[in-house]
Amino acid sequence: MRISVGHLYPGYLNIYADRGNIAVLARRAALRGHGLDVRPVGVGDPFDSNAYHLLYIGGGQDREQALIAPDLVDKGEAIRSAHSAGVAVLAVCGGYQLLGRGYRGRDGSFMGGVGLFPLETVAGTRRMIGDVLLECELDPGEAHRLAGFENHAGRTLLDRGATPLGRVVHGFGNDGESGFEGCRSGRALGTYLHGPLLPRNPWLADWLLAQALAHATGEEAQPLEPLDDELAAEAFRVSAERARKRGGQR
Ligand code: GLN
């Protein structure tokens, strides 16, 4: 299959090598005989909600977020309809914040968001920085762990009844208090975890690919055949150990 990926604002939202997530998706798709067509979507570019099986948006400083936020809001309706139609989404940090209803920056200015995720974000005075370890269960009975790195001023508040991506084992997570990290809405995942995230958590890359393939075929998502992930498992171990040692320390 050809999997079409819309990469939102790669020129602005790409800190902590977030574009590495695309490289992992491409490699793991290719090892199963699938191809990834990655199409950058920038400021002023058209956005066709029927053109993609997977959307990706990375993280960035408040300044970069402010530069793209008005254009993202203009694309908001089309992005929400793509999500409702079952397109898979991975949104990291600054991109995650702007797929919520908005982000109030440290200077008090409000950046409107897409409202795909039921949440809002407010910048705090101290940044939440460090390694993170989460427990999560995207499919019933399939417990996994996620390891990554966070660096954000934003405190993200999920609406009552919203589904977090995972429970914080070590780290700050959405707001350093709730004990939860990220948000999930159907096939859309939002997270503060950089690193990049997918090289050390290959199971999540496969989950996203399976969702994108399900959207492409109209069938139920099927688990992909396993790969030799020894190297990724070692990267996970090192990252998880760092989180155990120093995650969430103020
Ligand atoms: N600028 C946002 C914040 O500070 C997001 C940062 C990021 O993407 N790492 O919270």
XYZ file of N, CA and C and ligand atoms in Angstrom:
760
model
N 0.857 -1.212 0.000
C 0.000 0.000 0.000
C 0.882 1.247 0.000
N 0.339 2.334 -0.553
C 0.986 3.636 -0.406
C 0.275 4.341 0.745
N 1.000 4.753 1.743
C 0.414 5.463 2.883
C 0.729 6.945 2.727
N -0.305 7.761 2.631
C -0.097 9.198 2.408
C -0.065 9.929 3.744
N 1.033 10.638 3.991
C 1.238 11.333 5.264
C 1.294 12.835 5.020
N 0.472 13.582 5.767
C 0.537 15.041 5.713
C 1.409 15.509 6.872
N 2.586 16.103 6.564
C 3.487 16.588 7.620
C 3.274 18.092 7.746
N 2.590 18.474 8.842
C 2.206 19.878 9.030
C 3.387 20.707 9.532
N 3.697 21.774 8.792
C 4.700 22.776 9.180
C 6.068 22.199 9.564
N 6.641 21.346 8.716
C 7.945 20.750 9.046
C 9.046 21.803 9.197
N 8.856 22.995 8.531
C 9.891 24.035 8.605
C 9.861 24.803 9.912
N 8.749 24.721 10.636
C 8.605 25.493 11.886
C 8.580 24.601 13.115
N 7.853 23.507 13.032
C 7.653 22.644 14.216
C 8.468 21.363 14.076
N 9.703 21.470 14.533
C 10.596 20.316 14.396
C 11.739 20.406 15.380
N 11.415 20.536 16.690
C 12.553 20.544 17.623
C 12.771 19.123 18.147
N 13.936 18.920 18.763
C 14.299 17.600 19.288
C 14.175 16.521 18.219
N 14.535 16.921 16.948
C 14.574 15.910 15.876
C 13.230 15.230 15.691
N 12.139 15.955 15.946
C 10.812 15.349 15.809
C 10.582 14.741 14.428
N 11.304 15.286 13.406
C 11.070 14.709 12.077
C 11.588 13.273 12.013
N 12.388 12.864 13.023
C 12.862 11.485 13.088
C 11.702 10.500 13.164
N 10.563 10.972 13.672
C 9.392 10.094 13.748
C 8.947 9.676 12.347
N 9.052 10.597 11.400
C 8.671 10.275 10.015
C 9.610 9.218 9.446
N 10.893 9.337 9.748
C 11.880 8.378 9.231
C 11.575 6.973 9.746
N 11.178 6.878 11.009
C 10.859 5.563 11.582
C 9.605 4.984 10.925
N 8.582 5.818 10.730
C 7.354 5.337 10.082
C 7.662 4.839 8.671
N 8.494 5.595 7.953
C 8.834 5.214 6.571
C 9.580 3.878 6.551
N 10.545 3.732 7.460
C 11.361 2.511 7.489
C 10.514 1.298 7.871
N 9.685 1.443 8.884
C 8.896 0.293 9.351
C 7.801 -0.061 8.348
N 7.312 0.922 7.615
C 6.334 0.629 6.550
C 7.040 -0.135 5.428
N 8.239 0.336 5.056
C 8.979 -0.299 3.951
C 9.330 -1.749 4.275
N 9.660 -2.032 5.542
C 10.011 -3.403 5.937
C 8.821 -4.343 5.853
N 7.613 -3.772 5.688
C 6.415 -4.596 5.476
C 5.881 -4.442 4.054
N 6.703 -3.852 3.192
C 6.322 -3.752 1.776
C 5.412 -2.583 1.442
N 5.247 -1.650 2.419
C 4.411 -0.474 2.152
C 5.294 0.742 1.896
N 4.732 1.704 1.161
C 5.494 2.928 0.899
C 4.832 4.107 1.594
N 5.641 5.092 2.009
C 5.107 6.284 2.673
C 5.284 7.470 1.741
N 4.200 8.153 1.388
C 4.295 9.400 0.615
C 4.148 10.543 1.604
N 5.243 11.203 1.923
C 5.199 12.285 2.910
C 5.063 13.622 2.195
N 3.974 14.322 2.470
C 3.732 15.608 1.814
C 3.765 16.728 2.852
N 4.742 17.636 2.733
C 4.782 18.757 3.672
C 3.606 19.690 3.418
N 3.001 20.170 4.499
C 1.908 21.149 4.402
C 2.345 22.377 5.186
N 2.612 23.472 4.492
C 3.114 24.673 5.153
C 2.083 25.778 5.215
N 2.525 26.925 5.695
C 1.662 28.099 5.793
C 1.209 28.504 4.390
N -0.102 28.640 4.207
C -0.624 29.053 2.903
C -0.858 27.899 1.941
N -0.375 26.687 2.302
C -0.609 25.532 1.433
C -2.053 25.046 1.583
N -2.632 24.507 0.489
C -3.973 23.934 0.624
C -3.919 22.681 1.501
N -5.065 22.339 2.122
C -5.141 21.102 2.906
C -6.407 20.373 2.501
N -6.225 19.230 1.791
C -7.365 18.424 1.345
C -7.592 17.305 2.358
N -8.711 17.354 3.058
C -8.937 16.394 4.153
C -9.075 14.952 3.665
N -9.209 14.758 2.348
C -9.321 13.397 1.811
C -8.003 12.857 1.275
N -6.940 13.641 1.419
C -5.674 13.277 0.758
C -4.729 12.453 1.616
N -5.057 12.274 2.916
C -4.074 11.667 3.822
C -4.640 10.481 4.601
N -3.727 9.572 4.978
C -4.091 8.468 5.873
C -3.529 8.721 7.259
N -2.554 9.624 7.331
C -1.888 9.916 8.607
C -1.434 11.376 8.584
N -1.679 12.084 9.691
C -1.195 13.459 9.830
C -0.157 13.490 10.942
N 0.904 14.295 10.727
C 1.951 14.425 11.739
C 2.280 15.892 11.942
N 2.405 16.299 13.228
C 2.827 17.670 13.546
C 3.767 17.619 14.739
N 4.900 18.277 14.622
C 5.942 18.227 15.648
C 5.840 19.356 16.654
N 6.918 19.549 17.433
C 6.932 20.566 18.482
C 7.731 21.788 18.088
N 7.589 22.862 18.908
C 8.309 24.091 18.613
C 8.180 25.094 19.735
N 9.038 26.095 19.720
C 8.993 27.164 20.701
C 7.749 28.016 20.488
N 7.385 28.775 21.513
C 6.196 29.636 21.414
C 6.243 30.505 20.151
N 7.437 30.976 19.814
C 7.567 31.876 18.664
C 7.145 31.177 17.374
N 7.634 29.984 17.179
C 7.274 29.243 15.961
C 5.786 28.882 15.972
N 5.284 28.519 17.147
C 3.854 28.193 17.222
C 3.012 29.396 16.786
N 3.412 30.583 17.266
C 2.651 31.801 16.942
C 2.687 32.092 15.442
N 3.775 31.700 14.791
C 3.906 31.973 13.354
C 2.970 31.103 12.508
N 2.648 29.916 12.974
C 1.810 29.024 12.165
C 0.363 28.941 12.666
N 0.119 29.327 13.931
C -1.209 29.100 14.530
C -2.372 29.668 13.704
N -2.294 30.902 13.178
C -3.449 31.401 12.402
C -3.744 30.529 11.174
N -2.684 30.074 10.491
C -2.873 29.230 9.302
C -3.461 27.881 9.708
N -3.004 27.338 10.849
C -3.511 26.047 11.326
C -4.998 26.147 11.638
N -5.394 27.264 12.260
C -6.812 27.464 12.571
C -7.646 27.528 11.284
N -7.084 28.158 10.249
C -7.796 28.211 8.953
C -8.016 26.802 8.394
N -7.087 25.909 8.673
C -7.201 24.524 8.186
C -7.987 23.670 9.180
N -8.411 24.261 10.299
C -9.013 23.517 11.406
C -10.174 22.623 11.012
N -11.117 23.161 10.278
C -12.314 22.389 9.924
C -11.939 21.163 9.081
N -11.037 21.371 8.124
C -10.619 20.251 7.263
C -9.853 19.205 8.075
N -9.037 19.653 9.038
C -8.278 18.708 9.869
C -9.233 17.915 10.766
N -10.239 18.596 11.325
C -11.221 17.897 12.159
C -12.018 16.898 11.327
N -12.329 17.253 10.094
C -13.119 16.301 9.288
C -12.252 15.120 8.868
N -10.974 15.337 8.631
C -10.075 14.207 8.351
C -10.034 13.272 9.559
N -9.952 13.849 10.743
C -9.927 13.044 11.975
C -11.231 12.256 12.130
N -12.359 12.918 11.898
C -13.660 12.226 12.037
C -13.784 11.104 11.013
N -13.103 11.252 9.884
C -13.175 10.224 8.838
C -12.219 9.060 9.108
N -11.459 9.161 10.237
C -10.619 8.032 10.627
C -9.154 8.140 10.249
N -8.717 9.342 9.849
C -7.299 9.540 9.560
C -6.526 9.457 10.878
N -5.400 8.765 10.879
C -4.572 8.664 12.085
C -3.796 9.963 12.262
N -3.509 10.328 13.516
C -2.806 11.585 13.803
C -1.791 11.348 14.909
N -0.567 11.886 14.729
C 0.400 11.973 15.821
C 0.809 13.425 15.954
N 0.565 13.999 17.153
C 0.881 15.406 17.416
C 1.802 15.475 18.626
N 2.948 16.154 18.457
C 3.959 16.198 19.509
C 4.094 17.601 20.089
N 4.021 17.723 21.393
C 4.303 18.926 22.149
C 3.635 20.184 21.598
N 4.356 21.119 21.030
C 3.731 22.347 20.525
C 2.616 22.067 19.542
N 2.774 21.019 18.701
C 1.723 20.636 17.768
C 0.528 20.058 18.512
N 0.795 19.279 19.547
C -0.245 18.699 20.406
C -1.061 19.814 21.043
N -0.372 20.827 21.586
C -1.074 21.944 22.235
C -2.028 22.631 21.243
N -1.569 22.812 19.994
C -2.377 23.558 19.015
C -3.437 22.698 18.337
N -3.443 21.402 18.569
C -4.569 20.579 18.117
C -5.646 20.522 19.182
N -5.370 21.155 20.362
C -6.400 21.396 21.354
C -7.103 22.697 20.997
N -7.817 23.287 21.979
C -8.543 24.526 21.670
C -7.635 25.742 21.647
N -6.406 25.608 22.197
C -5.514 26.762 22.152
C -4.485 26.762 23.259
N -3.546 27.726 23.131
C -2.416 27.793 24.064
C -2.209 29.246 24.485
N -2.314 29.500 25.799
C -2.051 30.862 26.291
C -0.576 30.910 26.669
N 0.202 31.663 25.911
C 1.639 31.735 26.093
C 2.030 32.501 27.344
N 3.332 32.497 27.642
C 3.825 33.150 28.865
C 3.573 34.644 28.820
N 3.494 35.216 27.631
C 3.239 36.661 27.537
C 1.754 36.987 27.619
N 0.935 35.935 27.856
C -0.501 36.158 28.028
C -1.282 36.105 26.721
N -0.566 36.120 25.600
C -1.291 36.091 24.318
C -1.886 34.702 24.098
N -3.027 34.648 23.420
C -3.708 33.365 23.207
C -3.568 32.944 21.763
N -3.048 31.729 21.572
C -2.967 31.151 20.220
C -4.132 30.190 20.071
N -5.077 30.510 19.180
C -6.201 29.614 18.964
C -5.713 28.303 18.377
N -6.457 27.225 18.642
C -6.091 25.907 18.139
C -7.202 25.288 17.318
N -6.997 24.053 16.917
C -7.907 23.349 15.998
C -9.120 22.773 16.740
N -8.943 22.469 18.063
C -10.056 21.897 18.823
C -10.335 20.444 18.479
N -9.325 19.756 17.920
C -9.475 18.319 17.664
C -9.432 17.572 19.001
N -8.505 17.949 19.881
C -8.419 17.347 21.210
C -9.206 18.199 22.224
N -9.911 17.550 23.159
C -10.716 18.258 24.171
C -9.839 18.763 25.327
N -9.074 19.818 25.055
C -8.131 20.303 26.059
C -7.697 21.725 25.741
N -7.116 22.364 26.751
C -6.511 23.692 26.573
C -5.183 23.726 27.310
N -4.311 24.632 26.929
C -2.977 24.715 27.529
C -2.674 26.144 27.963
N -2.064 26.252 29.143
C -1.647 27.558 29.667
C -0.177 27.455 30.056
N 0.644 28.402 29.597
C 2.068 28.369 29.947
C 2.263 28.700 31.417
N 3.126 27.932 32.076
C 3.474 28.205 33.474
C 4.779 28.977 33.536
N 5.247 29.278 34.732
C 6.485 30.064 34.862
C 7.712 29.168 34.756
N 7.597 27.914 35.211
C 8.770 27.019 35.139
C 8.555 25.971 34.061
N 9.619 25.678 33.281
C 9.509 24.651 32.237
C 9.557 23.265 32.885
N 8.862 22.343 32.301
C 8.889 20.953 32.768
C 9.783 20.183 31.808
N 10.964 19.843 32.294
C 12.018 19.291 31.434
C 12.514 17.969 32.011
N 12.733 16.975 31.150
C 13.345 15.746 31.627
C 12.831 14.510 30.900
N 13.349 13.367 31.338
C 12.948 12.088 30.747
C 11.619 11.633 31.351
N 10.846 10.922 30.547
C 9.488 10.532 30.947
C 9.273 9.044 30.673
N 8.528 8.391 31.555
C 8.091 7.012 31.330
C 6.594 6.952 31.594
N 5.850 6.392 30.627
C 4.386 6.283 30.748
C 3.943 4.827 30.675
N 2.781 4.574 31.221
C 2.072 3.307 30.992
C 0.860 3.646 30.141
N 0.635 2.886 29.069
C -0.563 3.190 28.289
C -1.167 1.922 27.690
N -2.446 2.021 27.324
C -3.190 0.881 26.776
C -4.108 1.413 25.695
N -3.615 1.364 24.450
C -4.413 1.913 23.349
C -5.479 0.921 22.910
N -5.166 -0.375 23.029
C -6.152 -1.416 22.725
C -6.380 -2.226 23.993
N -7.649 -2.555 24.309
C -7.950 -3.258 25.560
C -7.053 -4.491 25.745
N -6.434 -4.576 26.930
C -5.610 -5.743 27.241
C -4.197 -5.668 26.685
N -3.906 -4.607 25.919
C -2.555 -4.464 25.334
C -1.779 -3.388 26.095
N -1.245 -3.714 27.251
C -0.503 -2.721 28.045
C 0.898 -2.522 27.468
N 1.319 -1.253 27.383
C 2.651 -0.930 26.875
C 3.257 0.172 27.736
N 4.537 0.438 27.535
C 5.199 1.593 28.147
C 5.765 2.479 27.047
N 5.803 3.763 27.323
C 6.367 4.741 26.386
C 7.452 5.520 27.114
N 8.592 5.691 26.466
C 9.679 6.483 27.056
C 10.026 7.622 26.108
N 10.313 8.788 26.678
C 10.672 9.929 25.842
C 11.216 11.068 26.679
N 11.250 12.251 26.092
C 11.831 13.423 26.740
C 10.860 14.581 26.606
N 10.662 15.334 27.687
C 9.737 16.466 27.635
C 10.457 17.770 27.956
N 9.991 18.851 27.309
C 10.491 20.185 27.625
C 9.404 21.175 27.240
N 8.589 21.586 28.202
C 7.481 22.470 27.901
C 7.139 23.377 29.075
N 6.699 24.598 28.728
C 6.194 25.536 29.736
C 4.695 25.316 29.898
N 4.096 24.797 28.839
C 2.645 24.623 28.825
C 2.164 23.583 29.819
N 1.065 23.909 30.492
C 0.337 22.972 31.332
C -0.955 22.662 30.602
N -1.126 21.408 30.238
C -2.300 21.037 29.446
C -3.377 20.433 30.322
N -4.579 21.012 30.218
C -5.712 20.588 31.052
C -6.731 19.881 30.178
N -6.909 18.581 30.428
C -7.878 17.812 29.658
C -9.286 18.094 30.170
N -10.249 18.118 29.261
C -11.647 18.270 29.691
C -12.052 17.036 30.504
N -13.080 17.215 31.368
C -13.603 16.072 32.130
C -14.069 14.995 31.122
N -13.663 13.733 31.372
C -14.091 12.651 30.484
C -13.162 12.436 29.309
N -12.177 13.327 29.113
C -11.227 13.136 28.015
C -10.295 11.969 28.342
N -9.756 11.331 27.298
C -8.894 10.165 27.484
C -7.426 10.561 27.360
N -6.633 10.399 28.440
C -5.202 10.691 28.294
C -4.517 9.596 27.477
N -3.346 9.866 26.969
C -2.576 8.849 26.256
C -2.043 7.814 27.234
N -1.605 8.274 28.405
C -1.059 7.338 29.365
C -0.957 7.895 30.774
N -0.598 6.994 31.676
C -0.385 7.367 33.081
C 1.111 7.600 33.286
N 1.459 8.685 33.961
C 2.867 9.029 34.194
C 3.453 8.110 35.265
N 4.512 7.389 34.926
C 5.245 6.580 35.908
C 6.395 7.430 36.459
N 7.121 8.081 35.552
C 8.160 9.037 35.921
C 8.070 10.221 34.963
N 8.177 11.453 35.522
C 8.104 12.619 34.657
C 7.028 13.588 35.111
N 6.793 14.663 34.317
C 5.770 15.657 34.640
C 4.451 15.351 33.925
N 4.522 15.118 32.613
C 3.294 14.861 31.849
C 2.551 16.147 31.530
N 1.223 16.047 31.385
C 0.422 17.180 30.898
C 0.583 18.447 31.731
N 0.579 18.291 33.067
C 0.610 19.503 33.905
C 1.426 19.324 35.183
N 2.109 18.209 35.309
C 2.947 17.992 36.488
C 2.159 17.640 37.741
N 0.838 17.536 37.624
C -0.015 17.243 38.789
C -1.019 16.119 38.569
N -1.623 16.089 37.379
C -2.740 15.140 37.167
C -2.263 13.687 37.162
N -0.978 13.466 36.859
C -0.479 12.089 36.776
C -0.741 11.462 35.420
N -1.241 12.295 34.490
C -1.517 11.777 33.146
C -0.710 12.544 32.098
N -0.545 11.905 30.945
C 0.203 12.539 29.855
C -0.561 12.358 28.551
N -0.522 13.391 27.724
C -1.082 13.288 26.400
C -2.587 13.167 26.359
N -3.075 12.917 25.159
C -4.514 12.762 24.945
C -4.728 11.848 23.749
N -5.845 11.070 23.830
C -6.194 10.214 22.701
C -7.640 10.492 22.305
N -7.857 10.619 21.003
C -9.214 10.774 20.491
C -9.316 9.906 19.249
N -9.854 8.687 19.404
C -9.934 7.751 18.292
C -8.539 7.378 17.795
N -8.278 7.666 16.521
C -6.966 7.341 15.944
C -5.990 8.515 16.074
N -6.351 9.526 16.848
C -5.473 10.684 17.022
C -4.798 10.625 18.396
N -3.475 10.778 18.396
C -2.696 10.762 19.631
C -1.936 12.074 19.760
N -1.995 12.671 20.964
C -1.211 13.864 21.259
C -0.326 13.572 22.457
N 0.914 14.087 22.429
C 1.842 13.801 23.515
C 2.890 14.890 23.651
N 3.458 15.011 24.845
C 4.580 15.926 25.057
C 5.914 15.244 24.776
N 5.873 13.960 24.427
C 7.121 13.186 24.354
C 7.900 13.390 23.057
N 9.046 13.994 23.232
C 10.016 14.182 22.142
C 11.050 13.062 22.224
N 12.158 13.267 21.430
C 13.232 12.315 21.611
C 14.098 12.161 20.390
N 13.555 11.847 19.188
C 12.151 11.670 18.883
C 11.535 10.446 19.552
N 10.233 10.393 19.540
C 9.448 9.412 20.287
C 9.517 7.998 19.697
N 9.347 7.878 18.364
C 9.106 6.563 17.780
C 10.328 5.643 17.707
N 11.563 6.151 17.523
C 12.702 5.228 17.468
C 12.847 4.364 18.714
N 12.458 4.897 19.894
C 12.615 4.107 21.117
C 11.296 3.457 21.548
N 10.241 3.659 20.774
C 8.928 3.056 21.062
C 8.300 2.509 19.779
N 8.982 1.479 19.170
C 8.524 1.027 17.851
C 7.095 0.485 17.845
N 6.620 -0.021 18.984
C 5.242 -0.548 19.001
C 4.252 0.554 18.652
N 4.559 1.817 19.086
C 3.635 2.917 18.792
C 3.677 3.275 17.311
N 4.871 3.196 16.702
C 4.974 3.440 15.262
C 4.112 2.426 14.516
N 4.181 1.163 14.935
C 3.387 0.129 14.268
C 1.894 0.339 14.503
N 1.535 0.811 15.689
C 0.113 1.072 15.956
C -0.412 2.157 15.011
N 0.393 3.226 14.841
C -0.016 4.327 13.954
C -0.095 3.854 12.504
N 0.879 3.033 12.091
C 0.850 2.528 10.711
C -0.382 1.649 10.504
N -0.703 0.832 11.499
C -1.877 -0.048 11.380
C -3.161 0.786 11.270
N -3.224 1.901 12.020
C -4.400 2.764 11.930
C -4.469 3.431 10.552
N -3.323 3.868 10.043
C -3.290 4.529 8.724
C -3.694 3.537 7.628
N -3.210 2.300 7.736
C -3.574 1.272 6.747
C -5.071 0.956 6.837
N -5.598 0.931 8.056
C -7.035 0.682 8.229
C -7.838 1.790 7.555
N -7.375 3.024 7.670
C -8.066 4.122 6.993
C -7.965 3.965 5.483
N -6.804 3.519 5.018
C -6.592 3.368 3.567
C -7.448 2.244 2.985
N -7.639 1.174 3.762
C -8.367 0.009 3.239
C -9.836 0.006 3.647
N -10.168 0.780 4.678
C -11.546 0.775 5.183
C -11.837 -0.437 6.054
N -10.793 -1.197 6.351
C -10.984 -2.387 7.201
C -10.562 -2.096 8.646
N -10.752 -3.077 9.517
C -10.300 -2.959 10.909
C -8.786 -2.910 10.946
N -8.233 -2.209 11.912
C -6.767 -2.166 12.059
C -6.263 -3.556 12.441
N -5.234 -4.020 11.738
C -4.635 -5.328 11.999
C -3.202 -5.133 12.500
N -2.787 -5.883 13.547
C -1.402 -5.737 13.996
C -0.437 -6.098 12.858
N 0.701 -5.378 12.748
C 1.698 -5.657 11.707
C 2.630 -6.768 12.179
N 3.202 -7.489 11.219
C 4.090 -8.593 11.645
C 5.307 -7.997 12.373
N 5.743 -8.684 13.433
C 6.832 -8.142 14.249
C 8.140 -8.034 13.466
N 8.989 -7.115 13.916
C 10.319 -6.922 13.328
C 11.347 -7.173 14.427
N 12.622 -7.307 14.033
C 13.689 -7.449 15.024
C 13.971 -6.055 15.595
N 13.512 -5.801 16.841
C 13.617 -4.451 17.429
C 14.626 -4.393 18.572
N 15.656 -5.210 18.498
C 16.621 -5.248 19.603
C 17.234 -3.867 19.875
N 17.623 -3.185 18.809
C 18.268 -1.874 18.984
C 17.286 -0.871 19.604
N 16.063 -0.885 19.110
C 15.045 0.032 19.648
C 14.762 -0.313 21.111
N 14.777 -1.608 21.426
C 14.516 -2.036 22.807
C 15.619 -1.521 23.732
N 16.846 -1.511 23.241
C 17.959 -0.981 24.037
C 17.782 0.528 24.244
N 17.373 1.227 23.191
C 17.135 2.679 23.303
C 16.030 2.943 24.323
N 15.004 2.096 24.297
C 13.923 2.237 25.281
C 14.461 2.032 26.696
N 15.272 0.981 26.861
C 15.792 0.660 28.201
C 16.590 1.838 28.773
N 17.452 2.394 27.940
C 18.291 3.517 28.395
C 17.403 4.716 28.770
N 16.425 5.015 27.918
C 15.534 6.150 28.148
C 14.692 5.947 29.409
N 14.180 4.717 29.580
C 13.349 4.421 30.758
C 14.172 4.516 32.038
N 15.423 4.072 31.953
C 16.309 4.124 33.126
C 16.586 5.585 33.514
N 16.790 6.439 32.513
C 17.008 7.865 32.796
C 15.770 8.462 33.454
N 14.599 8.055 32.965
C 13.355 8.588 33.543
C 13.216 8.134 34.991
N 13.583 6.869 35.244
C 13.482 6.339 36.602
C 14.398 7.163 37.535
N 15.590 7.478 37.001
C 16.587 8.150 37.841
C 16.247 9.622 38.060
N 15.770 10.296 36.995
C 15.641 11.748 37.174
C 14.405 12.378 36.557
N 13.463 11.531 36.091
C 12.255 12.115 35.498
C 11.430 12.881 36.518
N 10.849 14.033 36.088
C 9.904 14.755 36.925
C 10.516 15.508 38.079
N 11.826 15.681 38.054
C 12.458 16.406 39.170
C 12.387 17.901 38.907
N 11.851 18.643 39.898
C 11.686 20.109 39.742
C 13.024 20.796 39.978
N 6.336 26.108 23.238
C 5.586 25.115 23.925
C 5.870 25.076 25.416
O 6.789 25.595 25.846
C 5.902 23.743 23.300
C 7.326 23.358 23.495
C 7.732 22.144 22.655
O 7.184 21.839 21.588
N 8.753 21.431 23.122
O 5.164 24.497 26.150
